[in-house]
XYZ file of C-alpha atoms in Angstrom:
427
model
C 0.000 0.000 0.000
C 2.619 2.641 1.127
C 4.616 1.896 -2.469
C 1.193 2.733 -4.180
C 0.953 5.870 -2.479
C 4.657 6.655 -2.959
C 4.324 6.002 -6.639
C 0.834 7.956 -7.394
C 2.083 10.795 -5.195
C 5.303 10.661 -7.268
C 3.492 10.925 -10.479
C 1.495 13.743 -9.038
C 4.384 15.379 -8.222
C 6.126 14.787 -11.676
C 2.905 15.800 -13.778
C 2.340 18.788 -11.819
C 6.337 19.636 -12.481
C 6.049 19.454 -16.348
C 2.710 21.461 -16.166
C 4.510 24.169 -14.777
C 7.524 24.348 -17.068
C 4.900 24.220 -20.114
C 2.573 26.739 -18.519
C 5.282 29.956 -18.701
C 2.058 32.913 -17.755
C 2.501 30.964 -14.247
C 6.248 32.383 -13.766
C 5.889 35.629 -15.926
C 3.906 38.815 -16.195
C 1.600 39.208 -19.031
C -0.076 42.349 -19.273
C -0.327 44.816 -21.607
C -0.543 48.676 -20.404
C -1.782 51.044 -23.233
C -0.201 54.128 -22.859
C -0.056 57.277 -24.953
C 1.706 56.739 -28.135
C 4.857 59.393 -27.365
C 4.832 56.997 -24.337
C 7.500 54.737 -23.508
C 6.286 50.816 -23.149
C 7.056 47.626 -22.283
C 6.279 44.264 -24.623
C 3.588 41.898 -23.012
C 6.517 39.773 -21.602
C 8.572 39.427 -18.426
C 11.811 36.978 -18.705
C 13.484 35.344 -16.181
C 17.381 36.814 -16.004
C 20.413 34.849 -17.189
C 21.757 32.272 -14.276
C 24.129 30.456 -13.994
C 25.439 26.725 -12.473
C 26.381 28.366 -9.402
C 23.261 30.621 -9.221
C 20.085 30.176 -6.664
C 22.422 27.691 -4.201
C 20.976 27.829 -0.444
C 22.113 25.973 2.348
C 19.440 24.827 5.242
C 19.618 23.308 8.828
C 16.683 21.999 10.615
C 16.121 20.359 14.828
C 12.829 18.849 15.195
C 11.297 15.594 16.253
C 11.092 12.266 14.556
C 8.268 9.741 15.080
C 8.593 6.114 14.934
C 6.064 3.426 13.337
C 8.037 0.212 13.322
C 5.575 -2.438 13.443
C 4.806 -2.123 17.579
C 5.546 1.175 18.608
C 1.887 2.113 17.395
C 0.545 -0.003 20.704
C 2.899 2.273 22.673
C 2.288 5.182 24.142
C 2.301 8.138 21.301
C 4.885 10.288 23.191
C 7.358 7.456 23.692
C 8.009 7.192 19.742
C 9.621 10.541 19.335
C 13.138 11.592 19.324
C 14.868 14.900 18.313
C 16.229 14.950 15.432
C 18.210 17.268 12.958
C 19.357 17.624 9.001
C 21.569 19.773 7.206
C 21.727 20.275 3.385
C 22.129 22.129 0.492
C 20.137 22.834 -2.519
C 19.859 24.633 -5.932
C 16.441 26.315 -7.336
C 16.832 25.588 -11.267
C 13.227 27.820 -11.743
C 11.565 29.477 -9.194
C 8.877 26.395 -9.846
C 10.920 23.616 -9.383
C 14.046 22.787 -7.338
C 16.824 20.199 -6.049
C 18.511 19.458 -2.477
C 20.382 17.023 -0.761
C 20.089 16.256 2.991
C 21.904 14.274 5.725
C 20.559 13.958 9.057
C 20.651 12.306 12.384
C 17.009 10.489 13.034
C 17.132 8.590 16.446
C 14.055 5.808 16.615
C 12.529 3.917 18.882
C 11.285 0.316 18.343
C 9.358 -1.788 20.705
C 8.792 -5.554 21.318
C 5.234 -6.926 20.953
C 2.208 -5.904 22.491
C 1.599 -8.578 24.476
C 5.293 -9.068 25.725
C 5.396 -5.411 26.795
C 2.242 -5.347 28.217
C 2.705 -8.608 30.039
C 6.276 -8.118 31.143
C 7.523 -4.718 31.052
C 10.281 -5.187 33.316
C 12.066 -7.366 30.550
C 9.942 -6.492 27.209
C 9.113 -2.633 25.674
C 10.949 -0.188 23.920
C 14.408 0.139 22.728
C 16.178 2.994 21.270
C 18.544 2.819 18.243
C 19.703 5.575 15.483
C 19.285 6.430 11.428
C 21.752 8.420 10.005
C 19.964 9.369 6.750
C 20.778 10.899 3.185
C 18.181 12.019 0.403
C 18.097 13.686 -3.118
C 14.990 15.454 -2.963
C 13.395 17.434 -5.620
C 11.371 20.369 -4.859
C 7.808 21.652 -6.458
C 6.821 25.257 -5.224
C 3.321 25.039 -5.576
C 2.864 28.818 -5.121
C 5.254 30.014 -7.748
C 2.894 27.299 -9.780
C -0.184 28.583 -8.848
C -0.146 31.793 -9.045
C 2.491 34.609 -10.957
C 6.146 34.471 -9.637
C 6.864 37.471 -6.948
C 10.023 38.187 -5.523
C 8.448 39.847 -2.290
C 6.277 36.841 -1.509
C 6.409 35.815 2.267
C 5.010 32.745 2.473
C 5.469 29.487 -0.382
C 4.497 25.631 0.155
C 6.769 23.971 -1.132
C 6.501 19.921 -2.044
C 9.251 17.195 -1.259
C 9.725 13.942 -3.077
C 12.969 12.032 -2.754
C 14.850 9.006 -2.543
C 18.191 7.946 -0.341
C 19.126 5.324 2.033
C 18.992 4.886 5.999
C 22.087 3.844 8.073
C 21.074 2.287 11.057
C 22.890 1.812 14.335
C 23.183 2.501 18.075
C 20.871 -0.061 18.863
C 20.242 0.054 22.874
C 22.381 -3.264 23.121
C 21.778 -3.637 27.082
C 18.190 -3.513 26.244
C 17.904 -5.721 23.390
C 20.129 -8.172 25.122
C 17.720 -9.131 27.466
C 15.166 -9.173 25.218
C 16.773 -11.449 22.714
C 17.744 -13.510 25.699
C 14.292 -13.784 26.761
C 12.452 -15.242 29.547
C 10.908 -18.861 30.883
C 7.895 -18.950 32.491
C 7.224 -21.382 35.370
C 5.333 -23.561 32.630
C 8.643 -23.645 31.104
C 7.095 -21.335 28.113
C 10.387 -19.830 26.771
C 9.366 -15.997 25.607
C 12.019 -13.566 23.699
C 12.433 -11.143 21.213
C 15.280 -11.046 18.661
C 16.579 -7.991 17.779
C 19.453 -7.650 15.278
C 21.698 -5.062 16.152
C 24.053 -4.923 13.778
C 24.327 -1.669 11.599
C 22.430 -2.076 8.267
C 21.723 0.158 5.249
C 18.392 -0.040 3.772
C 16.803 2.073 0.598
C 14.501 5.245 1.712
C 12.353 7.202 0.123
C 10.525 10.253 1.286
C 7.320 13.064 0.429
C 6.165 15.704 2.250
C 4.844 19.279 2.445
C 7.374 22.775 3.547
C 6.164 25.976 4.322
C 9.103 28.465 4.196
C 8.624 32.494 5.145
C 10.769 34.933 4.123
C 12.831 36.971 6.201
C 14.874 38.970 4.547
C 16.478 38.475 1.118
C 19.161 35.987 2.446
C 17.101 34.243 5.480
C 13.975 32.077 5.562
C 12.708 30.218 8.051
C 10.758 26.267 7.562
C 8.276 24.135 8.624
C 8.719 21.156 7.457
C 7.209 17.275 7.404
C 7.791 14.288 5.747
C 6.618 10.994 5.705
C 9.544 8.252 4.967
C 9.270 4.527 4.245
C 12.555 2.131 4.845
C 12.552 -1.227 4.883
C 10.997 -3.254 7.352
C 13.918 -4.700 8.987
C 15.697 -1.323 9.754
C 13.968 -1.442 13.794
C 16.378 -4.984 13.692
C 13.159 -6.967 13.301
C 11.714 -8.251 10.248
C 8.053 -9.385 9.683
C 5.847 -9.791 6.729
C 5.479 -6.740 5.580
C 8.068 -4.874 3.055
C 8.158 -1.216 4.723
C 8.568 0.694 7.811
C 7.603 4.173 8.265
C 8.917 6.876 10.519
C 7.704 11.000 10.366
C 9.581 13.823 10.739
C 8.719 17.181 11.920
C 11.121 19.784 11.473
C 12.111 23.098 11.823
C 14.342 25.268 10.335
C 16.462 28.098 8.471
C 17.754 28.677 4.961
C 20.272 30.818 3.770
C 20.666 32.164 -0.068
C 24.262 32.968 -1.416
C 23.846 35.943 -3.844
C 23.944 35.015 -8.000
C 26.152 36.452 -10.480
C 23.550 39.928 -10.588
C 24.196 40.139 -6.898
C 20.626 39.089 -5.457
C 19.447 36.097 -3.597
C 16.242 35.540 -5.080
C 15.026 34.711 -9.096
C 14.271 37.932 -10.770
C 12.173 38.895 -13.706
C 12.877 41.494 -15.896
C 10.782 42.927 -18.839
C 11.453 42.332 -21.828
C 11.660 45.920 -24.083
C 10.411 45.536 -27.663
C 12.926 45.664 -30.525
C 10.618 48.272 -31.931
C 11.013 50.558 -28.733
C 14.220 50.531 -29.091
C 14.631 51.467 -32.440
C 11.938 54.241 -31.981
C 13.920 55.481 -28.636
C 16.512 55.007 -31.195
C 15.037 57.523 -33.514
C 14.392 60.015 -31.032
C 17.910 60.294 -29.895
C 19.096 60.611 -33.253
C 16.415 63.849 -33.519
C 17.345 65.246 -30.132
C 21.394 64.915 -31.704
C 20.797 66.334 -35.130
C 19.037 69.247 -33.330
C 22.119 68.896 -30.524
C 24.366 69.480 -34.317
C 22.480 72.064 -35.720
C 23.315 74.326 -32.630
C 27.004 73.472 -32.069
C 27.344 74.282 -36.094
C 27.128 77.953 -34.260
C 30.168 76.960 -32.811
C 32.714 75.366 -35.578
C 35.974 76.021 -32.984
C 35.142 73.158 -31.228
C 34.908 71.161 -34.427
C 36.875 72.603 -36.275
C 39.428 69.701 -37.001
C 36.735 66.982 -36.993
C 34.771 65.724 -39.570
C 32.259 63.460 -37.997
C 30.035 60.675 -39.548
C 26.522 59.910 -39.210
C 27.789 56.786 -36.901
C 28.756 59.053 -34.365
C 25.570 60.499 -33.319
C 23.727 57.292 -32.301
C 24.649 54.986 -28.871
C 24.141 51.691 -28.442
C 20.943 51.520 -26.329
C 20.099 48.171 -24.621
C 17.666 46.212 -22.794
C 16.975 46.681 -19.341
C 19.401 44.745 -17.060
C 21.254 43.730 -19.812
C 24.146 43.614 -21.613
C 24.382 41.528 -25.142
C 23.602 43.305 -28.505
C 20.326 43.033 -30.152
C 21.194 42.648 -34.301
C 19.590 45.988 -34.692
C 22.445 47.619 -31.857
C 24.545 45.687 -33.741
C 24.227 48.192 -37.376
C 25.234 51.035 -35.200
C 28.453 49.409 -34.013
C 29.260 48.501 -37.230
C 28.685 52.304 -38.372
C 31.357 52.931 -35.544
C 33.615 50.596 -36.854
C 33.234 52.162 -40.304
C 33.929 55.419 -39.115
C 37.207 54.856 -37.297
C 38.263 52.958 -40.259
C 37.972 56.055 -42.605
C 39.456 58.110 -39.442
C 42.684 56.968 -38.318
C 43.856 59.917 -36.612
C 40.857 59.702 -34.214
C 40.839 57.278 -30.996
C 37.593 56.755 -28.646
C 36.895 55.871 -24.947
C 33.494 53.486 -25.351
C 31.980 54.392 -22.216
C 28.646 52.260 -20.657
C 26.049 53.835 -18.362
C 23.115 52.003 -16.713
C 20.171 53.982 -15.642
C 19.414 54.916 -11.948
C 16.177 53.081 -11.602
C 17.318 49.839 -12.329
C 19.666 48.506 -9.165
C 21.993 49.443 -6.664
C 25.045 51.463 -7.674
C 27.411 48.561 -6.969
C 25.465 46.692 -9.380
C 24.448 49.411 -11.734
C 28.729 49.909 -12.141
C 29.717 46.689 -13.230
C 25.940 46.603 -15.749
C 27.793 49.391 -17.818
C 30.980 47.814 -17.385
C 29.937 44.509 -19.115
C 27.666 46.853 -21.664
C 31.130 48.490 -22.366
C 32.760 45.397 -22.583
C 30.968 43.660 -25.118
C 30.519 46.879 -27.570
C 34.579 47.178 -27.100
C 34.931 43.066 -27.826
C 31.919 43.807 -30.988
C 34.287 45.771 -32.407
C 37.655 44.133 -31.973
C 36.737 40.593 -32.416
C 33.963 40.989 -35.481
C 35.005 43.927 -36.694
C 38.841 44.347 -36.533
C 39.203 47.716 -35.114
C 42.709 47.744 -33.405
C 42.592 47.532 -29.326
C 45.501 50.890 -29.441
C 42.454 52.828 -30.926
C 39.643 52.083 -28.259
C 39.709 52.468 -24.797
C 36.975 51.237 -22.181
C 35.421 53.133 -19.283
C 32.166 52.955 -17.200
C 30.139 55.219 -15.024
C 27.499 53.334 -13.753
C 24.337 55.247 -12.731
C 26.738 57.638 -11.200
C 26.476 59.927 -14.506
C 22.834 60.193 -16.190
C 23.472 61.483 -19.436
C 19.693 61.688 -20.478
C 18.527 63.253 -17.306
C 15.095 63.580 -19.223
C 14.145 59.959 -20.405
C 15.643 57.388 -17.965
C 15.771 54.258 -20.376
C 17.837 56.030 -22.666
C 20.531 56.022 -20.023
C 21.010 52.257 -20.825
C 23.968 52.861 -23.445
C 27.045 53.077 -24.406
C 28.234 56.426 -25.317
C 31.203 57.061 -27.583
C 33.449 59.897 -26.703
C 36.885 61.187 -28.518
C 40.165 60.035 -26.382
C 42.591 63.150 -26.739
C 45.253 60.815 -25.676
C 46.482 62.807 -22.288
C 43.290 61.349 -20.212
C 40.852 63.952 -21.316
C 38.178 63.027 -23.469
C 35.546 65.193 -25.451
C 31.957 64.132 -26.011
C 31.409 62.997 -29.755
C 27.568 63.858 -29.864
């Protein structure tokens, strides 16, 4: 019976798994928002960010109780069958749906002889005490990351537990099982005992059960946890006809997340910024710069010794918390790459910005860092622009050079390197 339930639950488990993966509105955000057309908007879509091996690793540690239900100890009184118990462990969250850990723990048990030896003679029948040291890959379902949209600032998500590992037993009370293996004669000359095996064994476990985990802060939950484990029937040192013992665990507990390669602890969506935005925010920088050109042509000093291509009035504008170039990015750096080529004398700093409302300014420096990076690597490794003639630099959110329109502050901005460490904006 208990390897029917373990295998319908499993399937449950499994079913409702692939659902999720399948079913993506469940861990995006789909909505639309019509705004004015001169308005700035978002595509319909919400992505989850690049991760990656090392990403979404926690670490737990749980003390609670563990309840024994070897074939006797149900005739016992409940509160003799439980022991304190503990686990520590590790795991990974691969989507914010669907999860892996491993735990070791220390489970001690009790086991008892039967009923009508303890009842009858207590004094040499009853319980005995022995421990499981147990280890289990587990994989994890959050059901509320399943059932409903994916938020970062939830407190509370149930969380379901199916695994498989193995139970070492040992410690068996030997004093105690001693006398009962060595049993008793009655005055009828009735010879009574009960063998117990107490030699350490390893037996195949497997495990479900339900967590509830609260949040915090964005490093620390705390978990309630239970599980229901099956282990083979001899593990109490007594065998009978049945294939499986059971034992429950009730635990409590903390989990700590390390921080990913963005610097958080928890999955994060980000929006996903149509290709057609960007070319239109595209098209109204270019207007706000050939207006910008048509004033400084007032003032041809500054110029005077330049003559500057189209190229060099256009960034290279990108997605929101990222940093890899769309193909339609990708023209303008080519453009730049054309225009150095037919300008030899001239050298540029390629400078990356990332606007202020995205992060923190820690992480907001190293965004236009790697935005920096790749347009300098675009342009050396595809398009063969010597590394003498470009150098890199990165200001973060520190420097908002469309203090206007915040998105457009997600660039890279090309400026002229006058060689001594000065530099001069180039549109």
């Amino acid at each position: 019976m208990i390897k029917k339930i373990f295998i319908a639950s499993s399937i449950a488990l499994c079913s409702t798994v692939a659902f999720a993966q399948g079913y993506k509105i469940v861990d995006s955000t789909y909505s639309r928002v019509t705004l004015d057309h001169d308005s700035l908007y978002f595509d319909d879509y919400s992505y989850l960010d690049d991760y990656h091996f090392w990403d979404n690793i926690f670490v737990l540690a749980q003390f609670g109780i563990s309840h024994s239900m070897s074939e006797n100890t149900r005739f016992g009184k409940f509160f003799e069958n439980q022991r304190p118990s503990f686990n520590v462990g590790v795991g990974k969250w691969l989507y914010p749906s669907f999860g892996m850990r491993v735990t070791a723990g220390l489970h001690p048990q009790v086991g008892r002889a039967e009923w009508d030896l303890s009842e009858q003679y207590p004094e040499t029948f009853g319980n005995y005490n022995f421990n499981i040291f147990s280890a289990y890959l587990d994989g994890l379902v959050n059901f509320s990351n399943m059932l409903f949209k994916y938020r970062e600032s939830r407190v509370f998500n149930l969380i379901g537990i199916i695994g498989v590992g193995y139970d070492h037993t040992f410690g068996f009370d030997k004093a105690k099982c001693d006398e009962m293996r060595k049993g008793i004669t009655l005055k009828g000359g009735e010879y009574l005992s009960y063998p117990v095996n107490t030699k350490p064994g390893d037996y195949f476990a497997f495990h479900i059960g339900l967590q509830g985990r609260w949040k915090l802060s964005s490093a620390f939950d705390i978990t309630g946890e239970v599980t229901f484990n099956g282990t083979d029937d001899r593990y109490n040192g007594v065998g009978y006809d049945r294939r499986y013992d059971t034992y429950f665990d009730f635990m409590l507990g903390a989990q700590f997340h390390f921080r990913d390669c963005h610097g958080r602890r928890r999955f994060h969506y980000v929006k996903h910024l149509n290709s057609a935005v960007i070319e239109r925010l595209q098209r109204m920088q270019d207007d706000e710069n050939d207006k910008l050109d048509a004033a400084l042509m007032a003032v041809p000093e500054v110029f005077e010794n330049l003559k500057f291509n189209e190229a060099l009035q256009t960034t290279i504008s990108f997605y929101i918390d990222r940093y890899y170039i769309t193909d339609a990015q990708k023209k303008n750096v080519k453009s730049v790459a054309t225009f150095l080529e037919t300008h030899p004398d001239i050298n540029l700093i390629v400078t990356g910005y990332a606007d202020v409302e995205t992060a923190y300014p820690a992480y907001n420096l190293r965004l236009s860092h790697k935005r920096a990076q790749a347009v300098y690597d675009m342009l050396v490794n595809e398009f063969h622009v010597p590394k003498n003639r470009l150098r890199i630099d990165y200001k973060g959110d520190s420097v908002q050079p469309y203090a206007s329109v915040n998105e457009w502050n997600r660039a890279v901005i090309f400026f002229l390197d006058k060689g001594d460490g000065s530099s001069q904006v180039l549109q």
